[in-house]
Short mmCIF file of C-alpha atoms in Angstrom, two decimals:
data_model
loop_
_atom_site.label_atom_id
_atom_site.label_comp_id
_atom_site.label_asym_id
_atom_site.label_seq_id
_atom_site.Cartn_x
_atom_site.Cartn_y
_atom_site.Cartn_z
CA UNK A 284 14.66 24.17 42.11
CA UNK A 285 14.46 21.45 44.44
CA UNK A 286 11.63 19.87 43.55
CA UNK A 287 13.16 18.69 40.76
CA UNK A 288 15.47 16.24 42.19
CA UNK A 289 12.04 14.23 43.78
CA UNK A 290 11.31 13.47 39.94
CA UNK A 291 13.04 11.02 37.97
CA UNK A 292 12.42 10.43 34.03
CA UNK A 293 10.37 7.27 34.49
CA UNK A 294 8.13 9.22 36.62
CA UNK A 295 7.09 12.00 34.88
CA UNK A 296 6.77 9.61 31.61
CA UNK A 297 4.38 7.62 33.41
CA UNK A 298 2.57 10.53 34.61
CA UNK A 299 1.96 11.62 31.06
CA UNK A 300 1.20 7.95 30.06
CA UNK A 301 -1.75 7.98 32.52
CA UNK A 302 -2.65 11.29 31.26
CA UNK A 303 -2.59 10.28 27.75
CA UNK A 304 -4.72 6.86 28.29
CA UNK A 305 -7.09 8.53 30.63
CA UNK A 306 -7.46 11.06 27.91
CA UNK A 307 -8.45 8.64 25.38
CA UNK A 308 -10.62 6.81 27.79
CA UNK A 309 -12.64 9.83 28.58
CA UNK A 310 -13.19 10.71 24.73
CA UNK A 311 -16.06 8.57 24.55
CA UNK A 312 -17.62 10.33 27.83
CA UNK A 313 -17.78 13.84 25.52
CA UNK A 314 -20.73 11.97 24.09
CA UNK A 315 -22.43 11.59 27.06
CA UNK A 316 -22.34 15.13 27.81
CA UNK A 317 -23.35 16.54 25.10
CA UNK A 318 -26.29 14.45 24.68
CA UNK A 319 -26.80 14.60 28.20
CA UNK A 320 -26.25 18.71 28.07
CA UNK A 321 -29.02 19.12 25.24
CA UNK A 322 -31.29 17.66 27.36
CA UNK A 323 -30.89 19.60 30.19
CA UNK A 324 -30.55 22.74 28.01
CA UNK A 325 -34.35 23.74 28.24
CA UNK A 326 -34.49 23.65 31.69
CA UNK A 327 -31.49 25.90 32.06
CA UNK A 328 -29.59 23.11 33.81
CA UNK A 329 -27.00 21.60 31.13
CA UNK A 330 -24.17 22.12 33.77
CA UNK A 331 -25.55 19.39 35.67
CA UNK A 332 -23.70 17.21 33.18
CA UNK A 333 -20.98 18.88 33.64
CA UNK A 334 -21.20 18.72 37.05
CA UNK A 335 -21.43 15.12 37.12
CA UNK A 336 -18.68 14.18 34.98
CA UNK A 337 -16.44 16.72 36.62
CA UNK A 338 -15.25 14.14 39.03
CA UNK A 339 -13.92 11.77 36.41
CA UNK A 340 -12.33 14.89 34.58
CA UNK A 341 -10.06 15.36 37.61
CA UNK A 342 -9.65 11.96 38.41
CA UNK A 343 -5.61 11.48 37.03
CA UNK A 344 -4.64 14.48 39.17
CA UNK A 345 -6.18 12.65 42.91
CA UNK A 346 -5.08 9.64 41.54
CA UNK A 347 -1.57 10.62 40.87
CA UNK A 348 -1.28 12.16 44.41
CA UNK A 349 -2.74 9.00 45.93
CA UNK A 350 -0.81 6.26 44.02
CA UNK A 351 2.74 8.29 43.48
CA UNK A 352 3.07 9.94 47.44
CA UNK A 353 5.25 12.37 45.86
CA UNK A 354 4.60 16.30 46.89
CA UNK A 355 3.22 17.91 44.10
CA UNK A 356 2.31 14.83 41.84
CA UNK A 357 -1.55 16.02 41.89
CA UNK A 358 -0.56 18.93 40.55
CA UNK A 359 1.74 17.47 37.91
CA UNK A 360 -0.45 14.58 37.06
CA UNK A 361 -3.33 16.74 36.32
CA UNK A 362 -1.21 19.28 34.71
CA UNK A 363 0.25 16.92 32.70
CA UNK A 364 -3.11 15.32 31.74
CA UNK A 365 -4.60 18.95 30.65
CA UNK A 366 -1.52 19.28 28.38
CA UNK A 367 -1.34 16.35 26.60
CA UNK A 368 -5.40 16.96 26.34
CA UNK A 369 -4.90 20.57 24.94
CA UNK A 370 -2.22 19.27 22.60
CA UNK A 371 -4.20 16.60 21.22
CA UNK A 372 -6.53 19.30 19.86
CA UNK A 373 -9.16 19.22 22.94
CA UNK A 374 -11.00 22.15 21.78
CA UNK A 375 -10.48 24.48 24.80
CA UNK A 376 -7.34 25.72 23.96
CA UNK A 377 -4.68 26.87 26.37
CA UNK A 378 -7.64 27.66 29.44
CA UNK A 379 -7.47 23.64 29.52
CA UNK A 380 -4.04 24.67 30.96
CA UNK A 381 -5.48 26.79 33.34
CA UNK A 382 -7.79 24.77 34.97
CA UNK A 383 -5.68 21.78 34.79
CA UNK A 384 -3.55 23.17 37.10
CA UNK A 385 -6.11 24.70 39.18
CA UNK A 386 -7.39 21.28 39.51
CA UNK A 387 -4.61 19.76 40.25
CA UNK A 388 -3.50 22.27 43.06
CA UNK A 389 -6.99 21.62 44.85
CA UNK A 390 -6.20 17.89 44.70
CA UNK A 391 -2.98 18.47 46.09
CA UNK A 392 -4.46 20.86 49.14
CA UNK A 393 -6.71 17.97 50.08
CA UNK A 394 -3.20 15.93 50.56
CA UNK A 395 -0.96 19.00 52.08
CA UNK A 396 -3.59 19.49 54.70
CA UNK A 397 -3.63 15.94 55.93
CA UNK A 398 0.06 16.29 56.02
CA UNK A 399 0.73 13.80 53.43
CA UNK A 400 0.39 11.13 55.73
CA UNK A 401 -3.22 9.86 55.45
CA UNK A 402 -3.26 7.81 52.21
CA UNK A 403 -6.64 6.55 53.51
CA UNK A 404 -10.40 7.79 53.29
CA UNK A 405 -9.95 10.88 54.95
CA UNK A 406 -6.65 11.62 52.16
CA UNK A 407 -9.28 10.52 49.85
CA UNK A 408 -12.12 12.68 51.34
CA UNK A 409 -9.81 15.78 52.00
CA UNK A 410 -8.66 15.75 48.51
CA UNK A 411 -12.12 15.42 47.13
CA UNK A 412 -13.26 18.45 49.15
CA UNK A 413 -10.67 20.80 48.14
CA UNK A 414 -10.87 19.79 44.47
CA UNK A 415 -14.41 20.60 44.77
CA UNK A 416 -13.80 24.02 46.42
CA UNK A 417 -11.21 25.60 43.93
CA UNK A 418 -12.70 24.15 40.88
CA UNK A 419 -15.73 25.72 41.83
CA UNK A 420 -14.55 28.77 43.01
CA UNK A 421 -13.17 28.90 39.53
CA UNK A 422 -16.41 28.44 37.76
CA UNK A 423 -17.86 31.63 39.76
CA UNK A 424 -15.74 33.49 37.40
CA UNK A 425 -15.14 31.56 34.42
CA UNK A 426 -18.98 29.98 33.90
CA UNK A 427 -20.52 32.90 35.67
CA UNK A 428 -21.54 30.82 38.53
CA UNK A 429 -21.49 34.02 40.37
CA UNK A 430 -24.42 35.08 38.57
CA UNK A 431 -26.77 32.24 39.27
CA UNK A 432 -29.62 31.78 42.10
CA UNK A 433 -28.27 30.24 45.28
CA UNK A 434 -30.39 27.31 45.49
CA UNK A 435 -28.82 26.34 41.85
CA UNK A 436 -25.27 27.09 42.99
CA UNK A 437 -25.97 24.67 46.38
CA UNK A 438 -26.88 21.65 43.74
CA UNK A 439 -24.03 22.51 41.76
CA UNK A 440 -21.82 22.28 44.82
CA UNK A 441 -23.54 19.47 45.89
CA UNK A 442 -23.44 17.06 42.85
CA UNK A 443 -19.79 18.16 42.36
CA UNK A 444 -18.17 16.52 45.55
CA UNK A 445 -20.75 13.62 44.89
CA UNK A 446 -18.72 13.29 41.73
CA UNK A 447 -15.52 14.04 43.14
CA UNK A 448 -15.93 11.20 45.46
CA UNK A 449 -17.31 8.77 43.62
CA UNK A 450 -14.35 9.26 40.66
CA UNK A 451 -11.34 10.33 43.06
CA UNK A 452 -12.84 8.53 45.79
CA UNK A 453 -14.26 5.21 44.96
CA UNK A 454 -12.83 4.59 42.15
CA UNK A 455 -9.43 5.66 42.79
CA UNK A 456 -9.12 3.34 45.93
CA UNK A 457 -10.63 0.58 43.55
CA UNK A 458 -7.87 1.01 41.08
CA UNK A 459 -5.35 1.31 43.85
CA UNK A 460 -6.34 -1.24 45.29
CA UNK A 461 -5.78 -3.64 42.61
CA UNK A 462 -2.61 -2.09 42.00
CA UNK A 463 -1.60 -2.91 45.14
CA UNK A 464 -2.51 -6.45 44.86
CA UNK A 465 -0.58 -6.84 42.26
CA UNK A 466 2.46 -5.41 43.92
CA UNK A 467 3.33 -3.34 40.71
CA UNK A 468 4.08 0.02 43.34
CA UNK A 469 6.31 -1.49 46.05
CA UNK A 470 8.76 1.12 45.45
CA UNK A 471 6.75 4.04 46.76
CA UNK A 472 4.41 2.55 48.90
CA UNK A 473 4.74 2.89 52.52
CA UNK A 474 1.94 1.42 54.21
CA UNK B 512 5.68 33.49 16.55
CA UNK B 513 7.99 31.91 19.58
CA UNK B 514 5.57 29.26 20.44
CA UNK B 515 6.29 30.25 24.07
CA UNK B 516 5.82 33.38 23.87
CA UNK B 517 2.49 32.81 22.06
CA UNK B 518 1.54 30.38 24.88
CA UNK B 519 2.36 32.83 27.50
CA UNK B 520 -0.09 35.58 25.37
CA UNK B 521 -2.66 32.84 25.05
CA UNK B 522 -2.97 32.35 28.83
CA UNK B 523 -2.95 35.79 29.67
CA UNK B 524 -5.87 36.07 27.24
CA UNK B 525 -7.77 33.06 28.55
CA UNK B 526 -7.33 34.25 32.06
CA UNK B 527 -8.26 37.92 31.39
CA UNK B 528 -11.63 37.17 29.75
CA UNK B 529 -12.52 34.66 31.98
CA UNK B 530 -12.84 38.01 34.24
CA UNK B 531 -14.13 40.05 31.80
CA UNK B 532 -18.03 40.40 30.95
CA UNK B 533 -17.54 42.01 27.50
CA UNK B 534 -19.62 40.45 24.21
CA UNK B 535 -17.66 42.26 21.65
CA UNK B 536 -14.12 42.11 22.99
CA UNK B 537 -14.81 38.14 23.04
CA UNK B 538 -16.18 38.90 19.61
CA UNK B 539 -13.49 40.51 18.80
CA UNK B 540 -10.86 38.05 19.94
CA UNK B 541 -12.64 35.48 17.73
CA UNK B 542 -12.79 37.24 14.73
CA UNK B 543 -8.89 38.66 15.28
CA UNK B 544 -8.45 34.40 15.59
CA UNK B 545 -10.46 33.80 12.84
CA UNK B 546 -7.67 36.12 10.23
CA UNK B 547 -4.69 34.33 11.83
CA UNK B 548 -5.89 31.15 11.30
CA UNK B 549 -7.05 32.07 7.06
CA UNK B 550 -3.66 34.07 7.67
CA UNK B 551 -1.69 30.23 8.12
CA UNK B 552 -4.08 28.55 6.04
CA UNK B 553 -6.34 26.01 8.17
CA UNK B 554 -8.77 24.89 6.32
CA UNK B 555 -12.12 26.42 6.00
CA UNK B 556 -13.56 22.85 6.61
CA UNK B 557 -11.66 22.57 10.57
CA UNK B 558 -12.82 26.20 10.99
CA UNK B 559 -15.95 25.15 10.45
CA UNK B 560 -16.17 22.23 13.20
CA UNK B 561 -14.32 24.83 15.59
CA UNK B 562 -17.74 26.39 15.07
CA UNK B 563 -19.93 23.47 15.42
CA UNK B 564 -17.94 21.74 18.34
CA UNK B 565 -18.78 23.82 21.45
CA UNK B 566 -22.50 24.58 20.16
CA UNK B 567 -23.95 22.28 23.01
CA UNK B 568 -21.61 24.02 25.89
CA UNK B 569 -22.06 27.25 24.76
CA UNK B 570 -26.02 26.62 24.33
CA UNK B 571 -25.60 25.30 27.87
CA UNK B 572 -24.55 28.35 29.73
CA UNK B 573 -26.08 30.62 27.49
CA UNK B 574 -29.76 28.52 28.96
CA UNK B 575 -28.32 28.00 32.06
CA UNK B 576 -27.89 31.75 32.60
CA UNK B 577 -31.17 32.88 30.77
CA UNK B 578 -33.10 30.56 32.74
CA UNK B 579 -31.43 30.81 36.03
CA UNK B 580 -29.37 33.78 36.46
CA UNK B 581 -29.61 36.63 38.36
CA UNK B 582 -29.14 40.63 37.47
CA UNK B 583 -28.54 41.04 33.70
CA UNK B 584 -29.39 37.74 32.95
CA UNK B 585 -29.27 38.37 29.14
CA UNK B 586 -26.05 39.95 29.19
CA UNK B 587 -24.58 37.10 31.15
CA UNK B 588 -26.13 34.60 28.77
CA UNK B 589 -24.58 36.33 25.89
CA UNK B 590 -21.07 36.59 27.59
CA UNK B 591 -20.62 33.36 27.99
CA UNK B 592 -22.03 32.15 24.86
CA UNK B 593 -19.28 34.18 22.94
CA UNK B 594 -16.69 33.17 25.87
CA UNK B 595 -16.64 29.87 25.17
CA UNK B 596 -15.99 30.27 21.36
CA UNK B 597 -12.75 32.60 22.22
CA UNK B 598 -11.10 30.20 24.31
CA UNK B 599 -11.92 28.15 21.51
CA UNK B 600 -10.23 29.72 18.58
CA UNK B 601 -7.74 31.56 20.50
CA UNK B 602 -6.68 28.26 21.65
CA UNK B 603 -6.60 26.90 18.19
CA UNK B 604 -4.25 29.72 16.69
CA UNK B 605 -1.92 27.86 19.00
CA UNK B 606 -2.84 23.84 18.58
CA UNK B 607 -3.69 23.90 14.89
CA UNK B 608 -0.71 26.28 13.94
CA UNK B 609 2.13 25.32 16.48
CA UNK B 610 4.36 22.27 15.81
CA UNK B 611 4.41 20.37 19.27
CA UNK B 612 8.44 19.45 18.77
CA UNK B 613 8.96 23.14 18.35
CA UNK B 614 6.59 24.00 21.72
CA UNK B 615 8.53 21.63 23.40
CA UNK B 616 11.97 22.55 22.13
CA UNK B 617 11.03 26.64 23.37
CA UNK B 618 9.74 25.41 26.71
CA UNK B 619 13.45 24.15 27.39
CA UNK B 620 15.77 26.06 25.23
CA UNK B 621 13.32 29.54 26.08
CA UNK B 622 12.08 29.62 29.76
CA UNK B 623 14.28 26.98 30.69
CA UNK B 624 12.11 24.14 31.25
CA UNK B 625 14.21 21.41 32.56
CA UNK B 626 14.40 19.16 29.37
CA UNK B 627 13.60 16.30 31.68
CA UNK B 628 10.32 17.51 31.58
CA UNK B 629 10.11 18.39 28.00
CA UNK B 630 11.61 15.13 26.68
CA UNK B 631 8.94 13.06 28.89
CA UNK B 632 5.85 14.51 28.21
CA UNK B 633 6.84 14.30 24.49
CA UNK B 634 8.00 10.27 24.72
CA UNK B 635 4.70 10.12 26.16
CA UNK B 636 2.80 12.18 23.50
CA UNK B 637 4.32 10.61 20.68
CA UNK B 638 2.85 7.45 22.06
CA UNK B 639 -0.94 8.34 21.35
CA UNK B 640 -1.80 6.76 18.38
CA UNK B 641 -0.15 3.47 20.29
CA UNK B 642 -1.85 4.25 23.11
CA UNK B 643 -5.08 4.65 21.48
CA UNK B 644 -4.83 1.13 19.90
CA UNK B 645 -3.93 -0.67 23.51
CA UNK B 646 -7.38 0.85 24.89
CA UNK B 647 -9.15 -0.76 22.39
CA UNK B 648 -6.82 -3.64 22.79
CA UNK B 649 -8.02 -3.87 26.59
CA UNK B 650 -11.45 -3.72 25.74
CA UNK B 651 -11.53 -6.50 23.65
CA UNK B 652 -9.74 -8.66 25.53
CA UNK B 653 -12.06 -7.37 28.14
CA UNK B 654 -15.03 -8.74 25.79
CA UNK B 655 -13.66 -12.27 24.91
CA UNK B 656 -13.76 -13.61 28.80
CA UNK B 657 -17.44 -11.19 28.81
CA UNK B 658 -16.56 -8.41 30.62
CA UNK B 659 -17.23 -4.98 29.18
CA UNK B 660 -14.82 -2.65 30.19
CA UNK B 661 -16.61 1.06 30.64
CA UNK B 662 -15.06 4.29 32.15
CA UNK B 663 -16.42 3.65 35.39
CA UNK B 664 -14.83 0.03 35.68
CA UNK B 665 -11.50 0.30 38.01
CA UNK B 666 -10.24 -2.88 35.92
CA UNK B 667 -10.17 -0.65 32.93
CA UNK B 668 -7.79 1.89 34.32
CA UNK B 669 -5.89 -0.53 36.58
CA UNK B 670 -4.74 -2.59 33.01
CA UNK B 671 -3.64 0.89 31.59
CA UNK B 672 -1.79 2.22 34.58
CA UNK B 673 0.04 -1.24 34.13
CA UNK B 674 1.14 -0.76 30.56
CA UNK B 675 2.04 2.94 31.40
CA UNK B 676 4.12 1.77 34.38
CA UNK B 677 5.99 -0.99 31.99
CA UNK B 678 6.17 1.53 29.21
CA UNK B 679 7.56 4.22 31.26
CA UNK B 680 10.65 2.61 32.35
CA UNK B 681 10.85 1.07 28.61
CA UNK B 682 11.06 4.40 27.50
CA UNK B 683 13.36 5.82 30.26
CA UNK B 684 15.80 3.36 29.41
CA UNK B 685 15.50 3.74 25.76
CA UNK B 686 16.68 7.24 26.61
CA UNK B 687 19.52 6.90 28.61
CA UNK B 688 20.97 4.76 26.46
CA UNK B 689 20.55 7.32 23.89
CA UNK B 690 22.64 9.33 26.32
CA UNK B 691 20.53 11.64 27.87
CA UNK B 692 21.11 12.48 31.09
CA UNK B 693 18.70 14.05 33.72
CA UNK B 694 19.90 17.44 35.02
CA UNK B 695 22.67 17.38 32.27
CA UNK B 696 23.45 20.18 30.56
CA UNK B 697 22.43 19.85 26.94
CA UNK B 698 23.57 21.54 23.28
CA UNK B 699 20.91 21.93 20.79
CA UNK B 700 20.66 20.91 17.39
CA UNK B 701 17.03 22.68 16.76
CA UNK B 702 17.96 26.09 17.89
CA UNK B 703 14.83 27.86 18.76
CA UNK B 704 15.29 31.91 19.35
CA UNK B 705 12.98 34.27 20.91
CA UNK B 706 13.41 37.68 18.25
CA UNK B 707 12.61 41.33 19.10
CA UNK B 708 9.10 40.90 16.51
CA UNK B 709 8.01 38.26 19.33
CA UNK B 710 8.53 40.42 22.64
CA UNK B 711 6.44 43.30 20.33
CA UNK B 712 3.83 40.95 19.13
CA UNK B 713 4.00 39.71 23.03
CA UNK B 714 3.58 43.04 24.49
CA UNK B 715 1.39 44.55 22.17
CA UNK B 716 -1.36 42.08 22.16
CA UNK B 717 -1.00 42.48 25.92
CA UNK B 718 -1.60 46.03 25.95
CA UNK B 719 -4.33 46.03 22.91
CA UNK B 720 -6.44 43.46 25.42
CA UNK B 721 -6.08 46.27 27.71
CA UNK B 722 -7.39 48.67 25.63
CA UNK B 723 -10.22 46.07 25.05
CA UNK B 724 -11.09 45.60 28.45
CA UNK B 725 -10.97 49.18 29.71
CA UNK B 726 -10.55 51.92 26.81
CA UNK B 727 -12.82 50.75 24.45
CA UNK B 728 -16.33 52.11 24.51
CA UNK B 729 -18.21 48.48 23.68
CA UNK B 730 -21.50 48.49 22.50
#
């Protein structure tokens, strides 16, 4: 049990702090989707909602591995995030668990394959990819992706990593970004 | 039940039927949910919005399959229709019955969670109501210099990641000088025990799934 030396008390607090304000911030997004959903029903395309949103959904996990630089923190940040969501009654029970964790590991692959060294766009882009790749290899089983037409499952894929990028891309290196200006992370940042 | 325990059965559930193509063992599993829940007394009123909450999702795939599958497209849409609702009240026999001290306690005392870990997350969960209030707090302090402060602004998330960082050393050293100690061996004044009825409920709603999944003779 190594790895739990790397984690202090403070951290894995503020790794459930983030989870739990992200949570709240997001409730107001479950809105969005289902209005968003029922219009797409008809057409046989209310996943594109989901699709869309996925990105911000798996946002604390990539940023937790991006702003922390601890091994495993996407995995715990995420993980932690899905708990405190299935605790506060988020409807989907304990498979929130489940794919929290699968979404955090993805986020973590794009940082193990870069080596943990490339806190830059291609961390950024690496981790968005591999989020992508397990989450959706996860929905072949779980939303019967595996059932669909290709062309559907190729816009799926697509306008996942679009959201990936834009929520654990862009808009993590915004927020880091300003956290770094502020100089509220000197402890564990390196470069 | 051990609320571990009950976790561990819950996952294994979750994960098993997200494999499984089976209308009535889903329907099954809801129902089965359904008596617990009456059995603990939830209120017919929460049952009710557990009914009326995933309606869009489930709608969703259930079109999104009709429409656009492939195979037994009606089968499929049907499948996950009644998927979604038994992750949804199988996960509630454990949210709207389980006491999240006593989870918490199990995790550590049971499978030997170390209580670092346990202790956190829960500082950090008993925080939500707070937590709820800063967000709103942010927002309209957001709105009196004009800005509007939406999910997708980084300034949003950049203000809470500061209170979290501020609040988690706050609480860290509220801790500690409550005298806990990380890696510490701890006693226990809430003694949580895992009996012999647990390990039969455990087992025996493991091997009834079974059954489900590949004795049963469904439809």
């Amino acid at each position: 049990m190594k790895w739990v030396k790397d984690w202090y008390l403070s951290d894995i607090i503020l790794l459930a702090l983030i989870g739990v304000f992200f949570g709240i911030i997001f409730l107001g997004t479950n809105y969005i989707y289902d209005i968003l959903a029922a219009v797409f029903a008809p057409l046989g395309l209310s996943q594109i909602p989901n699709e869309l949103l996925l990105g911000l959904w798996c946002m604390p996990g990539m940023l937790a591995g991006y702003m922390l630089r601890i091994k495993g923190s996407s995995v715990l940040g995420e993980f932690l995030a899905s708990v405190v969501e299935m605790l506060f009654g988020g409807q989907w029970g304990a498979s929130t668990m489940i794919s929290g964790v699968l979404q955090g590991v993805g986020s973590e692959l794009g940082f193990t394959l870069t080596r943990y060294k490339h806190y830059d766009w291609l961390g950024l882009v690496a981790t968005a990819a591999t989020t992508t790749i397990v989450t959706f290899g996860w929905d072949l089983a779980r939303s019967g992706y595996a059932k669909l037409q290709l062309w559907l499952l190729l816009l799926f894929f697509v306008i996942r990593f679009c959201s990936m990028f834009v929520f654990g891309g862009l808009l993590t290196r915004a927020i880091t970004d300003l956290l770094d200006r502020s100089h509220v992370l000197k402890k564990t940042h390196t470069n | 039940m051990n609320p571990s325990l009950k976790l561990l059965l819950l996952l294994i559930v979750a994960l098993e039927i997200s494999f499984t193509n089976i209308v009535s063992l889903n329907v099954a599993l809801v129902v089965l949910s359904i008596i617990y829940l009456l059995a603990c007394r939830v209120k017919l009123r929460t049952l009710l919005w557990l009914l009326i909450v995933p309606l869009i999702p489930a709608i969703g795939l259930w079109s999104t399959q009709y429409i656009n599958g492939t195979g037994q497209k009606e089968l499929m849409a049907w499948v996950l229709f009644t998927r979604i609702y038994a992750f949804v009240f199988t996960g509630a026999t454990l949210t709207l019955t389980t006491d999240v001290l006593a989870l918490a306690d199990s995790l550590e005392q049971n499978c030997h969670l170390p209580s670092k870990f346990a202790y956190g997350v829960l500082a950090a969960y008993n925080l939500a109501p707070k937590i709820k209030h800063e967000v709103q707090v942010i927002r309209a302090a957001g709105l009196m210099r004009g800005q509007t402060l939406s999910f997708w602004s980084p300034q949003l998330y950049f203000k809470a990641i500061l209170i979290a960082i501020n609040w988690s050393q706050n609480l860290a050293q509220a801790m500690s000088s409550h005298g806990f100690v990380e890696d510490a061996p701890r006693t226990h004044y809430r003694q949580i025990q895992i009996r012999t009825s647990d390990w039969v409920i455990l087992i025996g709603g493991v091997l009834l799934l079974q059954v489900g999944v590949f004795v049963m003779p469904w439809r």
